[in-house]
mmCIF file of C-alpha atoms in Angstrom:
data_model
loop_
_atom_site.group_PDB
_atom_site.id
_atom_site.type_symbol
_atom_site.label_atom_id
_atom_site.label_comp_id
_atom_site.label_asym_id
_atom_site.label_seq_id
_atom_site.Cartn_x
_atom_site.Cartn_y
_atom_site.Cartn_z
ATOM 1 C CA MET A 1 0.000 0.000 0.000
ATOM 2 C CA PHE A 2 1.344 3.477 -0.910
ATOM 3 C CA LYS A 3 1.521 6.173 1.729
ATOM 4 C CA HIS A 4 1.043 9.879 1.097
ATOM 5 C CA PHE A 5 2.438 12.697 3.202
ATOM 6 C CA ARG A 6 0.168 15.714 2.884
ATOM 7 C CA LEU A 7 0.612 19.127 4.486
ATOM 8 C CA PRO A 8 -2.589 19.719 6.557
ATOM 9 C CA LEU A 9 -4.716 22.563 5.196
ATOM 10 C CA ALA A 10 -4.828 24.361 8.534
ATOM 11 C CA LEU A 11 -1.025 24.234 8.861
ATOM 12 C CA TRP A 12 -0.650 25.445 5.276
ATOM 13 C CA VAL A 13 -2.905 28.477 6.051
ATOM 14 C CA ILE A 14 -0.910 29.236 9.224
ATOM 15 C CA CYS A 15 2.368 29.081 7.248
ATOM 16 C CA LEU A 16 0.946 31.391 4.601
ATOM 17 C CA VAL A 17 -0.318 33.918 7.182
ATOM 18 C CA GLY A 18 3.092 33.826 8.881
ATOM 19 C CA VAL A 19 4.890 34.487 5.613
ATOM 20 C CA LEU A 20 2.567 37.409 4.817
ATOM 21 C CA ALA A 21 3.132 38.847 8.293
ATOM 22 C CA LEU A 22 6.889 38.685 7.849
ATOM 23 C CA ALA A 23 6.567 40.377 4.469
ATOM 24 C CA ALA A 24 4.597 43.228 6.065
ATOM 25 C CA CYS A 25 6.970 43.922 8.962
ATOM 26 C CA GLY A 26 10.382 42.632 7.836
ATOM 27 C CA ASP A 27 13.036 43.745 5.402
ATOM 28 C CA GLU A 28 11.854 43.315 1.779
ATOM 29 C CA SER A 29 15.165 41.704 0.750
ATOM 30 C CA GLU A 30 14.747 38.955 3.390
ATOM 31 C CA THR A 31 11.191 37.985 2.328
ATOM 32 C CA SER A 32 11.504 38.352 -1.450
ATOM 33 C CA ASN A 33 11.890 34.572 -1.793
ATOM 34 C CA GLN A 34 9.980 31.880 0.096
ATOM 35 C CA VAL A 35 10.865 28.276 0.962
ATOM 36 C CA PRO A 36 9.272 25.625 -1.321
ATOM 37 C CA LEU A 37 6.335 23.623 0.071
ATOM 38 C CA ILE A 38 6.294 19.792 -0.125
ATOM 39 C CA LEU A 39 2.579 19.023 -0.483
ATOM 40 C CA ASP A 40 2.645 15.253 -1.029
ATOM 41 C CA VAL A 41 5.082 12.306 -1.219
ATOM 42 C CA ALA A 42 3.823 8.969 -2.597
ATOM 43 C CA TYR A 43 5.769 5.906 -1.413
ATOM 44 C CA PRO A 44 5.050 2.291 -0.317
ATOM 45 C CA ALA A 45 5.191 1.624 3.417
ATOM 46 C CA GLU A 46 6.373 -1.973 2.895
ATOM 47 C CA VAL A 47 8.243 -3.701 0.057
ATOM 48 C CA GLN A 48 9.754 -7.091 -0.737
ATOM 49 C CA PRO A 49 13.576 -7.498 -0.604
ATOM 50 C CA GLY A 50 15.038 -6.133 -3.863
ATOM 51 C CA GLN A 51 11.678 -4.816 -5.092
ATOM 52 C CA VAL A 52 11.741 -1.860 -7.507
ATOM 53 C CA VAL A 53 9.193 0.902 -6.777
ATOM 54 C CA ARG A 54 8.528 4.455 -7.941
ATOM 55 C CA LEU A 55 8.609 7.401 -5.520
ATOM 56 C CA THR A 56 6.887 10.669 -6.434
ATOM 57 C CA ALA A 57 6.865 14.092 -4.760
ATOM 58 C CA LEU A 58 4.469 16.988 -5.255
ATOM 59 C CA ALA A 59 5.911 20.400 -4.368
ATOM 60 C CA LYS A 60 4.992 24.041 -4.913
ATOM 61 C CA ASP A 61 7.051 27.216 -5.111
ATOM 62 C CA PRO A 62 5.132 30.012 -3.306
ATOM 63 C CA ASP A 63 6.968 32.450 -5.588
ATOM 64 C CA GLY A 64 5.259 30.898 -8.621
ATOM 65 C CA ASP A 65 8.293 29.217 -10.255
ATOM 66 C CA ASP A 66 7.204 25.554 -9.897
ATOM 67 C CA ASP A 67 8.921 24.471 -13.153
ATOM 68 C CA SER A 68 12.350 25.475 -11.801
ATOM 69 C CA LEU A 69 12.141 23.387 -8.604
ATOM 70 C CA THR A 70 14.738 20.591 -8.367
ATOM 71 C CA TYR A 71 14.360 17.285 -6.520
ATOM 72 C CA GLN A 72 17.119 15.362 -4.732
ATOM 73 C CA TRP A 73 16.430 11.914 -3.224
ATOM 74 C CA ASN A 74 18.737 10.709 -0.431
ATOM 75 C CA ILE A 75 19.161 7.581 1.703
ATOM 76 C CA LYS A 76 19.426 8.766 5.335
ATOM 77 C CA SER A 77 19.934 5.293 6.818
ATOM 78 C CA GLY A 78 19.416 1.730 5.709
ATOM 79 C CA GLY A 79 20.147 0.741 2.128
ATOM 80 C CA GLY A 80 18.928 0.366 -1.431
ATOM 81 C CA GLU A 81 19.679 2.621 -4.358
ATOM 82 C CA PHE A 82 18.002 5.192 -6.600
ATOM 83 C CA SER A 83 18.108 5.271 -10.392
ATOM 84 C CA ARG A 84 20.501 7.956 -11.613
ATOM 85 C CA GLN A 85 18.681 11.315 -11.994
ATOM 86 C CA MET A 86 19.829 12.881 -15.269
ATOM 87 C CA THR A 87 17.170 15.615 -15.039
ATOM 88 C CA ARG A 88 16.631 16.765 -11.441
ATOM 89 C CA THR A 89 13.479 18.702 -12.356
ATOM 90 C CA ILE A 90 11.550 15.400 -12.650
ATOM 91 C CA PRO A 91 9.694 14.869 -9.313
ATOM 92 C CA SER A 92 9.813 11.039 -9.407
ATOM 93 C CA VAL A 93 12.550 8.423 -9.116
ATOM 94 C CA THR A 94 12.913 4.629 -9.160
ATOM 95 C CA TYR A 95 14.084 3.064 -5.879
ATOM 96 C CA THR A 96 15.465 -0.488 -5.560
ATOM 97 C CA ALA A 97 14.978 -1.819 -2.033
ATOM 98 C CA PRO A 98 17.894 -3.623 -0.322
ATOM 99 C CA THR A 99 17.861 -7.396 0.038
ATOM 100 C CA GLU A 100 18.269 -7.133 3.823
ATOM 101 C CA LEU A 101 15.114 -6.986 5.944
ATOM 102 C CA GLY A 102 14.594 -3.893 8.080
ATOM 103 C CA LEU A 103 13.758 -0.203 8.204
ATOM 104 C CA ASN A 104 15.123 2.319 5.675
ATOM 105 C CA PHE A 105 14.898 6.098 6.129
ATOM 106 C CA LEU A 106 14.774 8.105 2.878
ATOM 107 C CA GLU A 107 14.641 11.842 2.231
ATOM 108 C CA ILE A 108 13.389 14.156 -0.506
ATOM 109 C CA VAL A 109 14.910 17.655 -0.720
ATOM 110 C CA VAL A 110 13.175 20.261 -2.916
ATOM 111 C CA THR A 111 15.200 23.362 -3.861
ATOM 112 C CA ASP A 112 14.064 26.562 -5.601
ATOM 113 C CA PRO A 113 16.131 28.762 -7.987
ATOM 114 C CA ALA A 114 17.248 30.924 -5.044
ATOM 115 C CA ASP A 115 18.779 27.816 -3.375
ATOM 116 C CA ARG A 116 16.178 27.725 -0.605
ATOM 117 C CA ASN A 117 15.015 24.206 0.156
ATOM 118 C CA ALA A 118 12.575 22.052 2.092
ATOM 119 C CA ALA A 119 13.066 18.419 3.128
ATOM 120 C CA PHE A 120 10.839 15.526 4.165
ATOM 121 C CA THR A 121 12.025 12.197 5.652
ATOM 122 C CA PHE A 122 9.986 9.009 5.325
ATOM 123 C CA GLU A 123 10.497 5.318 6.006
ATOM 124 C CA ILE A 124 10.098 2.133 3.944
ATOM 125 C CA THR A 125 10.179 -1.286 5.632
ATOM 126 C CA VAL A 126 11.669 -4.274 3.797
ATOM 127 C CA ARG A 127 10.049 -7.539 4.818
ATOM 128 C CA ASN A 128 8.786 -10.762 3.315
ATOM 129 C CA ILE A 129 5.239 -9.701 2.427
ATOM 130 C CA LEU A 130 4.272 -12.825 0.479
ATOM 131 C CA PRO A 131 3.448 -15.888 2.649
ATOM 132 C CA PRO A 132 5.668 -18.991 2.244
ATOM 133 C CA PRO A 133 4.303 -21.671 -0.107
ATOM 134 C CA THR A 134 2.137 -24.350 1.491
ATOM 135 C CA PRO A 135 3.970 -27.711 1.401
ATOM 136 C CA THR A 136 2.276 -30.477 -0.560
ATOM 137 C CA PRO A 137 1.147 -33.255 1.831
ATOM 138 C CA GLU A 138 2.536 -36.728 1.182
ATOM 139 C CA PRO A 139 -0.069 -39.217 -0.098
ATOM 140 C CA THR A 140 -1.440 -41.703 2.424
ATOM 141 C CA VAL A 141 -0.716 -45.326 1.524
ATOM 142 C CA PRO A 142 -3.765 -47.572 2.180
ATOM 143 C CA THR A 143 -3.254 -50.679 4.269
ATOM 144 C CA ALA A 144 -5.191 -52.789 1.799
ATOM 145 C CA ILE A 145 -6.229 -52.296 -1.794
ATOM 146 C CA VAL A 146 -9.832 -53.251 -2.492
ATOM 147 C CA PRO A 147 -10.742 -53.516 -6.187
ATOM 148 C CA PRO A 148 -13.444 -50.934 -6.895
ATOM 149 C CA THR A 149 -16.782 -51.823 -8.385
ATOM 150 C CA VAL A 150 -16.821 -50.821 -12.042
ATOM 151 C CA THR A 151 -19.898 -48.760 -12.901
ATOM 152 C CA PRO A 152 -20.655 -47.944 -16.544
ATOM 153 C CA MET A 153 -20.000 -44.244 -17.181
ATOM 154 C CA PRO A 154 -22.551 -42.169 -19.080
ATOM 155 C CA THR A 155 -21.508 -40.615 -22.374
ATOM 156 C CA ALA A 156 -19.789 -37.299 -21.611
ATOM 157 C CA THR A 157 -20.840 -34.127 -23.361
ATOM 158 C CA PRO A 158 -17.779 -32.631 -25.113
ATOM 159 C CA VAL A 159 -16.557 -29.411 -23.462
ATOM 160 C CA PRO A 160 -15.711 -26.614 -25.900
ATOM 161 C CA THR A 161 -12.040 -25.605 -25.928
ATOM 162 C CA GLN A 162 -11.451 -22.254 -24.232
ATOM 163 C CA THR A 163 -9.763 -19.535 -26.244
ATOM 164 C CA PRO A 164 -6.464 -18.492 -24.580
ATOM 165 C CA VAL A 165 -6.045 -14.904 -23.405
ATOM 166 C CA ALA A 166 -4.674 -12.743 -26.242
ATOM 167 C CA LEU A 167 -1.043 -11.696 -25.983
ATOM 168 C CA LYS A 168 -0.587 -8.003 -25.194
ATOM 169 C CA LYS A 169 2.119 -6.714 -27.527
ATOM 170 C CA PHE A 170 3.234 -3.115 -27.247
ATOM 171 C CA VAL A 171 5.132 -1.643 -30.192
ATOM 172 C CA LEU A 172 7.385 1.419 -29.991
ATOM 173 C CA ARG A 173 7.421 2.977 -33.473
ATOM 174 C CA GLY A 174 9.780 5.718 -34.597
ATOM 175 C CA SER A 175 10.199 7.669 -37.814
ATOM 176 C CA GLY A 176 12.686 10.313 -38.864
ATOM 177 C CA GLU A 177 16.420 10.582 -39.402
ATOM 178 C CA PRO A 178 17.775 9.731 -35.895
ATOM 179 C CA PHE A 179 15.917 6.417 -35.834
ATOM 180 C CA ASP A 180 17.698 5.224 -38.989
ATOM 181 C CA ASP A 181 20.852 4.953 -36.856
ATOM 182 C CA LEU A 182 21.096 1.621 -35.019
ATOM 183 C CA LEU A 183 23.182 3.274 -32.285
ATOM 184 C CA VAL A 184 20.206 5.524 -31.462
ATOM 185 C CA VAL A 185 17.815 2.558 -31.534
ATOM 186 C CA GLU A 186 20.065 0.573 -29.185
ATOM 187 C CA ALA A 187 20.250 3.592 -26.847
ATOM 188 C CA ILE A 188 16.437 3.686 -26.651
ATOM 189 C CA ILE A 189 16.314 -0.055 -25.899
ATOM 190 C CA LEU A 190 18.941 0.152 -23.121
ATOM 191 C CA GLY A 191 17.696 3.471 -21.708
ATOM 192 C CA VAL A 192 14.321 2.132 -20.515
ATOM 193 C CA PRO A 193 13.832 -0.651 -17.889
ATOM 194 C CA TRP A 194 11.258 -2.430 -20.062
ATOM 195 C CA PHE A 195 11.026 -5.618 -17.988
ATOM 196 C CA LEU A 196 10.679 -3.825 -14.632
ATOM 197 C CA LEU A 197 8.073 -1.380 -15.980
ATOM 198 C CA THR A 198 5.835 -4.045 -17.539
ATOM 199 C CA GLU A 199 6.141 -6.333 -14.507
ATOM 200 C CA GLU A 200 5.191 -3.487 -12.184
ATOM 201 C CA LEU A 201 2.298 -2.231 -14.323
ATOM 202 C CA PHE A 202 0.894 -5.489 -15.750
ATOM 203 C CA LYS A 203 1.841 -8.184 -13.238
ATOM 204 C CA GLY A 204 0.601 -11.637 -14.259
ATOM 205 C CA LEU A 205 -0.152 -10.711 -17.887
ATOM 206 C CA ASP A 206 1.702 -12.088 -20.885
ATOM 207 C CA ILE A 207 3.329 -8.881 -22.156
ATOM 208 C CA SER A 208 5.950 -8.159 -24.815
ATOM 209 C CA VAL A 209 7.384 -4.916 -26.199
ATOM 210 C CA ALA A 210 8.590 -4.731 -29.810
ATOM 211 C CA VAL A 211 10.596 -1.925 -31.422
ATOM 212 C CA GLU A 212 9.985 -0.816 -35.002
ATOM 213 C CA MET A 213 11.941 2.037 -36.574
ATOM 214 C CA SER A 214 11.362 3.479 -40.067
ATOM 215 C CA ASN A 215 8.941 0.592 -40.820
ATOM 216 C CA LYS A 216 11.574 -2.033 -39.918
ATOM 217 C CA ARG A 217 11.007 -4.423 -36.991
ATOM 218 C CA ILE A 218 14.224 -4.233 -34.934
ATOM 219 C CA ALA A 219 13.299 -6.448 -31.961
ATOM 220 C CA GLU A 220 10.265 -8.558 -31.063
ATOM 221 C CA ASP A 221 10.651 -8.191 -27.294
ATOM 222 C CA VAL A 222 13.084 -5.688 -25.742
ATOM 223 C CA ARG A 223 12.261 -6.867 -22.210
ATOM 224 C CA VAL A 224 15.164 -9.343 -22.474
ATOM 225 C CA PHE A 225 17.722 -6.498 -22.648
ATOM 226 C CA THR A 226 19.463 -5.249 -19.485
ATOM 227 C CA PHE A 227 18.620 -1.706 -18.384
ATOM 228 C CA ASP A 228 21.830 0.343 -18.811
ATOM 229 C CA PRO A 229 21.214 4.145 -19.001
ATOM 230 C CA GLU A 230 24.946 4.975 -18.883
ATOM 231 C CA ARG A 231 25.642 2.833 -21.952
ATOM 232 C CA ALA A 232 22.593 4.388 -23.630
ATOM 233 C CA GLN A 233 24.125 7.859 -23.223
ATOM 234 C CA GLU A 234 27.454 6.626 -24.594
ATOM 235 C CA LEU A 235 25.651 5.282 -27.674
ATOM 236 C CA LEU A 236 23.900 8.615 -28.246
ATOM 237 C CA THR A 237 27.285 10.371 -28.055
ATOM 238 C CA GLU A 238 28.757 7.905 -30.571
ATOM 239 C CA ALA A 239 25.797 8.597 -32.870
ATOM 240 C CA GLY A 240 26.522 12.342 -32.749
ATOM 241 C CA PHE A 241 23.936 13.335 -30.107
ATOM 242 C CA PRO A 242 25.979 14.020 -26.927
ATOM 243 C CA ASP A 243 23.233 16.326 -25.647
ATOM 244 C CA GLY A 244 20.404 14.085 -26.859
ATOM 245 C CA PHE A 245 17.708 15.221 -29.281
ATOM 246 C CA ALA A 246 14.015 16.120 -29.405
ATOM 247 C CA ALA A 247 11.131 14.173 -30.928
ATOM 248 C CA PHE A 248 7.356 14.505 -31.127
ATOM 249 C CA TRP A 249 5.126 12.159 -29.086
ATOM 250 C CA PRO A 250 1.326 11.754 -29.304
ATOM 251 C CA ARG A 251 -1.077 12.028 -26.410
ATOM 252 C CA HIS A 252 -1.756 8.344 -25.664
ATOM 253 C CA LYS A 253 -5.229 7.135 -24.744
ATOM 254 C CA ALA A 254 -6.068 6.269 -21.154
ATOM 255 C CA GLY A 255 -5.409 2.673 -20.151
ATOM 256 C CA PRO A 256 -2.363 0.416 -20.610
ATOM 257 C CA LEU A 257 -0.833 2.683 -23.273
ATOM 258 C CA LEU A 258 -0.949 5.778 -21.070
ATOM 259 C CA LEU A 259 0.486 3.931 -18.059
ATOM 260 C CA LEU A 260 3.490 2.605 -19.968
ATOM 261 C CA ALA A 261 3.970 5.747 -22.111
ATOM 262 C CA HIS A 262 4.353 7.958 -19.020
ATOM 263 C CA ASP A 263 7.234 5.864 -17.626
ATOM 264 C CA VAL A 264 8.878 5.486 -21.062
ATOM 265 C CA GLU A 265 8.847 9.272 -21.489
ATOM 266 C CA ASP A 266 10.463 9.794 -18.058
ATOM 267 C CA ASN A 267 13.278 7.312 -18.739
ATOM 268 C CA LEU A 268 14.031 8.633 -22.234
ATOM 269 C CA SER A 269 14.214 12.143 -20.782
ATOM 270 C CA ASN A 270 16.827 10.887 -18.301
ATOM 271 C CA ILE A 271 19.178 9.885 -21.157
ATOM 272 C CA GLY A 272 18.603 13.107 -23.112
ATOM 273 C CA ILE A 273 15.722 12.299 -25.490
ATOM 274 C CA GLN A 274 13.109 14.992 -24.898
ATOM 275 C CA LEU A 275 9.583 14.196 -26.136
ATOM 276 C CA THR A 276 7.147 17.001 -27.000
ATOM 277 C CA THR A 277 3.506 15.903 -26.754
ATOM 278 C CA ILE A 278 1.124 16.714 -29.632
ATOM 279 C CA THR A 279 -2.413 16.429 -28.246
ATOM 280 C CA ASN A 280 -4.272 16.408 -31.578
ATOM 281 C CA SER A 281 -3.959 13.056 -33.416
ATOM 282 C CA ALA A 282 -4.426 14.639 -36.850
ATOM 283 C CA ASP A 283 -1.595 17.101 -36.158
ATOM 284 C CA PHE A 284 0.637 14.222 -35.042
ATOM 285 C CA ILE A 285 0.020 12.326 -38.301
ATOM 286 C CA THR A 286 0.780 15.484 -40.305
ATOM 287 C CA THR A 287 4.000 15.945 -38.315
ATOM 288 C CA GLY A 288 5.131 12.402 -39.195
ATOM 289 C CA LEU A 289 4.250 12.792 -42.888
ATOM 290 C CA SER A 290 6.300 15.990 -43.052
ATOM 291 C CA GLY A 291 9.442 13.987 -42.231
ATOM 292 C CA ARG A 292 9.918 15.291 -38.683
ATOM 293 C CA THR A 293 11.102 12.997 -35.897
ATOM 294 C CA THR A 294 8.225 11.170 -34.189
ATOM 295 C CA LEU A 295 7.939 8.370 -31.648
ATOM 296 C CA GLU A 296 4.749 6.510 -30.734
ATOM 297 C CA LEU A 297 3.689 3.623 -28.456
ATOM 298 C CA THR A 298 0.912 1.391 -29.860
ATOM 299 C CA LEU A 299 -0.832 -1.908 -29.091
ATOM 300 C CA GLU A 300 -0.956 -4.718 -31.660
#
């Protein structure tokens, strides 16, 4: 179960009144910038050893510059590790819990452009949440075997064969000059933790993720590749994009596509590929036909 830290409304009003009072009676230079407010932090209270989870913070700059806030995640005590934050303005991060059982204290620090910051400490407990498997009882051997009476069986009505559940195949399609370079394609494959994302979002479903660039199927299931964002950045540099590049990205429909697309966009941003969302589907098609760089997640 995820926990949320929320600043109580009454406390928020008191803080705001206090800030306004200081502004009225204090030196203008001392109150020209206010400390950021951490409104909410979403995190699981308990996790399995080694489990990968996403942590998200919601913060506000009272001075109105929310887009310039930066987020730093720290481990105060305990263990585990965070995914490397290439862009600190993204308010979420992936956390891998340690394999040791116990309590871990983590911290989120939010800083504004004037280098004023606010911090919040929270705890995540690592324990074996799933119950141990029930052992299969050994069969009881009868003391004597009595031949059963054979009774004629009635003719059975044939049972129709059930249709298996359809395979969910996601396809990441790209068009435009950068995606003709296999180094760029490999960077996209290694820069996203495909297996972890699909396991976390669609646990128990038979999922695969294919990659198709410039109408050529490159891989049928990229979930078998190891997540390696550092190597992905090296590949982009080798391809001539040391600072990454920009591409257009449609607004995906609600449901499985939107869930996966959000995490894919975050991870690609971390390695330098910035996606600009085009909300109108007709405009997105026109953008692709004009030869501009586009990327899209679809379901087959």
